[in-house]
Amino acid sequence: KRKKMLLTDELLLQYRRCHRRTFLDVYRENNYKKREKDFTLKLKEEKQAHSWAILQSYNLNYQQPKLLVDNPEEYAQVAQVTEKLMKEGIECIYQGVVIYTFYLENGEDLTLMASPTLLIKQNIPSVWGDWCYIPLNVHFGKKMKPEYKLIGGFHGDILRLRQQINLPEAYIVLRHHSQPQWPRGGYRYQPRSA
């Protein structure tokens, strides 16, 4: 039986902020997990509202895969619907999930999962046809942070692998900006030395 590993953008972000929390999130039993603080829930709601405002400002025809499945928490279902929408060439996908699996020689499967805020159709040939999708991530921060670049790079790399193209860019929109920004210096993240 093959061992399966899952690396998500959320785990990567948490690992960047606190290694210990990531370990606990993965290995702690559900009944021992702490309830999120009210402040954290409020920030998530504000980020969601900001994401929605950005989506509305672009005035794109979009589909939201999480609304097209029985269980929006089941990432595999959402990823299947997202892929179906990508094959159809939908103009914009809001809160989609893209997965890519490496089958390693040691008998392990490594699945990478990206959940960009928006996947925007571009006229660049890919495995889908004469189009591809570029990720646009909406963050609630005021300034570009290394974590945002890391997640943008992660999303860009997964989409590059999944679409079998050399993806040109990944965009980030911050709180007081409505225009996407391309992080200067590319989207490769270099960890700080200890």
C-alpha positions as a Markdown table, in Angstrom:
| # | Residue | x | y | z |
|---|---|---|---|---|
| 1 | Lys | 0.0 | 0.0 | 0.0 |
| 2 | Arg | 1.3 | 3.4 | -1.0 |
| 3 | Lys | 1.8 | 6.1 | 1.7 |
| 4 | Lys | 0.1 | 9.4 | 0.9 |
| 5 | Met | 1.2 | 12.8 | 1.9 |
| 6 | Leu | -0.7 | 16.0 | 1.4 |
| 7 | Leu | 0.8 | 19.5 | 1.3 |
| 8 | Thr | -1.7 | 22.4 | 1.1 |
| 9 | Asp | -1.1 | 26.1 | 0.7 |
| 10 | Glu | -2.7 | 26.6 | 4.1 |
| 11 | Leu | -0.2 | 24.1 | 5.8 |
| 12 | Leu | 2.7 | 25.8 | 4.0 |
| 13 | Leu | 1.5 | 29.2 | 5.2 |
| 14 | Gln | 1.2 | 28.0 | 8.7 |
| 15 | Tyr | 4.6 | 26.3 | 8.6 |
| 16 | Arg | 6.1 | 29.6 | 7.5 |
| 17 | Arg | 4.6 | 31.3 | 10.5 |
| 18 | Cys | 5.0 | 28.6 | 13.1 |
| 19 | His | 6.5 | 25.1 | 12.6 |
| 20 | Arg | 4.9 | 23.8 | 15.8 |
| 21 | Arg | 1.4 | 24.8 | 14.9 |
| 22 | Thr | 1.6 | 23.0 | 11.5 |
| 23 | Phe | 2.7 | 19.8 | 13.3 |
| 24 | Leu | -0.2 | 20.1 | 15.7 |
| 25 | Asp | -2.7 | 20.8 | 13.0 |
| 26 | Val | -1.7 | 17.7 | 11.1 |
| 27 | Tyr | -1.3 | 15.2 | 14.0 |
| 28 | Arg | -3.6 | 16.5 | 16.7 |
| 29 | Glu | -7.0 | 14.7 | 17.0 |
| 30 | Asn | -10.0 | 16.8 | 16.0 |
| 31 | Asn | -11.5 | 16.8 | 19.5 |
| 32 | Tyr | -8.4 | 18.5 | 20.8 |
| 33 | Lys | -8.2 | 21.3 | 18.3 |
| 34 | Lys | -8.8 | 24.7 | 19.8 |
| 35 | Arg | -11.7 | 26.8 | 18.7 |
| 36 | Glu | -10.6 | 29.8 | 16.6 |
| 37 | Lys | -10.5 | 33.1 | 18.4 |
| 38 | Asp | -13.2 | 35.7 | 17.6 |
| 39 | Phe | -10.6 | 38.1 | 16.2 |
| 40 | Thr | -9.3 | 35.4 | 13.8 |
| 41 | Leu | -12.9 | 34.7 | 12.7 |
| 42 | Lys | -13.5 | 38.4 | 12.2 |
| 43 | Leu | -10.3 | 38.7 | 10.1 |
| 44 | Lys | -11.4 | 35.7 | 7.9 |
| 45 | Glu | -14.8 | 37.3 | 7.4 |
| 46 | Glu | -13.2 | 40.6 | 6.4 |
| 47 | Lys | -10.8 | 38.9 | 4.0 |
| 48 | Gln | -13.7 | 37.0 | 2.5 |
| 49 | Ala | -15.6 | 40.3 | 2.0 |
| 50 | His | -12.5 | 41.9 | 0.4 |
| 51 | Ser | -12.1 | 38.9 | -1.9 |
| 52 | Trp | -15.8 | 39.2 | -2.9 |
| 53 | Ala | -15.3 | 43.0 | -3.6 |
| 54 | Ile | -12.3 | 42.3 | -5.8 |
| 55 | Leu | -14.2 | 39.6 | -7.8 |
| 56 | Gln | -17.1 | 42.1 | -8.3 |
| 57 | Ser | -14.7 | 44.9 | -9.4 |
| 58 | Tyr | -13.3 | 42.7 | -12.2 |
| 59 | Asn | -16.8 | 42.1 | -13.5 |
| 60 | Leu | -15.9 | 38.6 | -14.7 |
| 61 | Asn | -18.4 | 35.7 | -15.4 |
| 62 | Tyr | -17.4 | 33.2 | -12.7 |
| 63 | Gln | -18.2 | 29.8 | -11.3 |
| 64 | Gln | -17.7 | 28.8 | -7.7 |
| 65 | Pro | -16.9 | 25.0 | -7.5 |
| 66 | Lys | -17.6 | 24.9 | -3.7 |
| 67 | Leu | -21.3 | 25.6 | -4.5 |
| 68 | Leu | -21.4 | 22.8 | -7.1 |
| 69 | Val | -20.5 | 19.9 | -4.8 |
| 70 | Asp | -22.4 | 18.1 | -2.0 |
| 71 | Asn | -19.6 | 18.7 | 0.6 |
| 72 | Pro | -17.6 | 21.9 | 0.1 |
| 73 | Glu | -15.1 | 20.7 | 2.7 |
| 74 | Glu | -14.2 | 17.6 | 0.6 |
| 75 | Tyr | -11.2 | 19.0 | -1.4 |
| 76 | Ala | -11.1 | 16.1 | -3.9 |
| 77 | Gln | -14.7 | 16.9 | -5.0 |
| 78 | Val | -14.0 | 20.6 | -5.3 |
| 79 | Ala | -10.8 | 19.8 | -7.3 |
| 80 | Gln | -12.7 | 17.6 | -9.7 |
| 81 | Val | -15.3 | 20.3 | -10.4 |
| 82 | Thr | -12.5 | 22.9 | -10.7 |
| 83 | Glu | -10.8 | 20.8 | -13.3 |
| 84 | Lys | -14.0 | 20.3 | -15.2 |
| 85 | Leu | -14.6 | 24.1 | -15.3 |
| 86 | Met | -11.0 | 24.6 | -16.5 |
| 87 | Lys | -11.6 | 22.1 | -19.3 |
| 88 | Glu | -14.7 | 24.0 | -20.3 |
| 89 | Gly | -12.8 | 27.2 | -20.4 |
| 90 | Ile | -14.8 | 29.2 | -17.9 |
| 91 | Glu | -13.7 | 32.8 | -17.8 |
| 92 | Cys | -13.0 | 32.9 | -14.0 |
| 93 | Ile | -13.1 | 30.3 | -11.2 |
| 94 | Tyr | -13.7 | 31.7 | -7.7 |
| 95 | Gln | -12.3 | 29.6 | -4.7 |
| 96 | Gly | -11.3 | 26.6 | -6.8 |
| 97 | Val | -9.0 | 23.8 | -5.8 |
| 98 | Val | -6.2 | 22.5 | -8.0 |
| 99 | Ile | -4.3 | 19.3 | -7.1 |
| 100 | Tyr | -1.2 | 17.7 | -8.5 |
| 101 | Thr | 0.2 | 14.4 | -7.4 |
| 102 | Phe | 3.8 | 13.1 | -7.7 |
| 103 | Tyr | 4.2 | 9.3 | -7.6 |
| 104 | Leu | 7.5 | 8.9 | -5.9 |
| 105 | Glu | 9.8 | 5.9 | -6.5 |
| 106 | Asn | 9.8 | 5.0 | -2.7 |
| 107 | Gly | 6.1 | 4.1 | -2.9 |
| 108 | Glu | 4.8 | 7.4 | -1.6 |
| 109 | Asp | 2.4 | 9.8 | -3.2 |
| 110 | Leu | 2.9 | 13.5 | -2.6 |
| 111 | Thr | -0.2 | 15.5 | -3.4 |
| 112 | Leu | 0.1 | 19.3 | -3.7 |
| 113 | Met | -3.1 | 21.3 | -3.2 |
| 114 | Ala | -3.6 | 24.9 | -4.1 |
| 115 | Ser | -6.7 | 27.0 | -3.3 |
| 116 | Pro | -6.1 | 30.4 | -5.1 |
| 117 | Thr | -8.8 | 33.1 | -4.6 |
| 118 | Leu | -9.3 | 33.4 | -8.4 |
| 119 | Leu | -8.2 | 31.4 | -11.4 |
| 120 | Ile | -8.4 | 33.8 | -14.4 |
| 121 | Lys | -8.5 | 32.5 | -18.0 |
| 122 | Gln | -5.7 | 33.7 | -20.3 |
| 123 | Asn | -5.0 | 33.2 | -24.0 |
| 124 | Ile | -2.0 | 31.0 | -23.5 |
| 125 | Pro | -2.1 | 27.4 | -24.9 |
| 126 | Ser | -2.0 | 24.6 | -22.3 |
| 127 | Val | -3.3 | 21.1 | -21.8 |
| 128 | Trp | -6.9 | 22.5 | -21.8 |
| 129 | Gly | -6.7 | 24.0 | -25.3 |
| 130 | Asp | -5.9 | 27.6 | -26.4 |
| 131 | Trp | -6.2 | 28.9 | -22.8 |
| 132 | Cys | -4.7 | 28.5 | -19.4 |
| 133 | Tyr | -5.4 | 29.8 | -15.9 |
| 134 | Ile | -3.3 | 32.2 | -13.9 |
| 135 | Pro | -3.8 | 32.4 | -10.1 |
| 136 | Leu | -4.8 | 35.6 | -8.4 |
| 137 | Asn | -4.6 | 35.6 | -4.6 |
| 138 | Val | -6.4 | 38.2 | -2.4 |
| 139 | His | -4.7 | 38.9 | 0.9 |
| 140 | Phe | -6.0 | 41.3 | 3.6 |
| 141 | Gly | -2.5 | 42.7 | 4.5 |
| 142 | Lys | -1.5 | 46.2 | 3.5 |
| 143 | Lys | 2.0 | 45.4 | 2.4 |
| 144 | Met | 3.6 | 42.6 | 0.4 |
| 145 | Lys | 4.8 | 39.9 | 2.8 |
| 146 | Pro | 7.2 | 36.9 | 2.2 |
| 147 | Glu | 4.2 | 34.6 | 3.0 |
| 148 | Tyr | 2.2 | 36.1 | 0.2 |
| 149 | Lys | 5.0 | 35.5 | -2.3 |
| 150 | Leu | 5.5 | 32.0 | -1.0 |
| 151 | Ile | 1.8 | 31.1 | -1.5 |
| 152 | Gly | 1.8 | 32.8 | -4.9 |
| 153 | Gly | 4.8 | 30.8 | -6.0 |
| 154 | Phe | 3.3 | 27.6 | -4.7 |
| 155 | His | 0.1 | 28.2 | -6.6 |
| 156 | Gly | 2.0 | 29.2 | -9.7 |
| 157 | Asp | 4.1 | 26.0 | -9.6 |
| 158 | Ile | 1.1 | 23.7 | -9.1 |
| 159 | Leu | -0.7 | 25.3 | -12.0 |
| 160 | Arg | 2.4 | 25.2 | -14.1 |
| 161 | Leu | 2.6 | 21.4 | -13.5 |
| 162 | Arg | -1.1 | 20.8 | -13.9 |
| 163 | Gln | -1.4 | 22.8 | -17.1 |
| 164 | Gln | 1.9 | 21.6 | -18.5 |
| 165 | Ile | 3.1 | 25.1 | -19.4 |
| 166 | Asn | 5.7 | 27.6 | -18.3 |
| 167 | Leu | 3.3 | 29.8 | -16.3 |
| 168 | Pro | 4.3 | 33.4 | -16.7 |
| 169 | Glu | 3.0 | 34.8 | -13.4 |
| 170 | Ala | 0.9 | 34.7 | -10.3 |
| 171 | Tyr | -0.8 | 37.8 | -9.0 |
| 172 | Ile | -1.5 | 39.2 | -5.6 |
| 173 | Val | -4.1 | 41.8 | -4.5 |
| 174 | Leu | -3.6 | 43.5 | -1.1 |
| 175 | Arg | -6.2 | 45.3 | 1.1 |
| 176 | His | -6.0 | 48.8 | -0.2 |
| 177 | His | -5.3 | 47.9 | -3.8 |
| 178 | Ser | -7.7 | 46.8 | -6.5 |
| 179 | Gln | -5.1 | 46.2 | -9.1 |
| 180 | Pro | -3.1 | 42.9 | -8.9 |
| 181 | Gln | 0.6 | 43.1 | -8.2 |
| 182 | Trp | 3.4 | 40.9 | -9.4 |
| 183 | Pro | 5.8 | 40.4 | -6.5 |
| 184 | Arg | 9.1 | 42.0 | -7.4 |
| 185 | Gly | 12.0 | 39.6 | -7.6 |
| 186 | Gly | 9.7 | 36.8 | -8.8 |
| 187 | Tyr | 7.9 | 34.4 | -6.6 |
| 188 | Arg | 10.6 | 32.1 | -5.3 |
| 189 | Tyr | 10.9 | 32.1 | -1.6 |
| 190 | Gln | 14.2 | 31.9 | 0.1 |
| 191 | Pro | 14.1 | 30.8 | 3.8 |
| 192 | Arg | 16.0 | 32.9 | 6.3 |
| 193 | Ser | 19.2 | 31.4 | 7.6 |
| 194 | Ala | 19.2 | 30.4 | 11.3 |
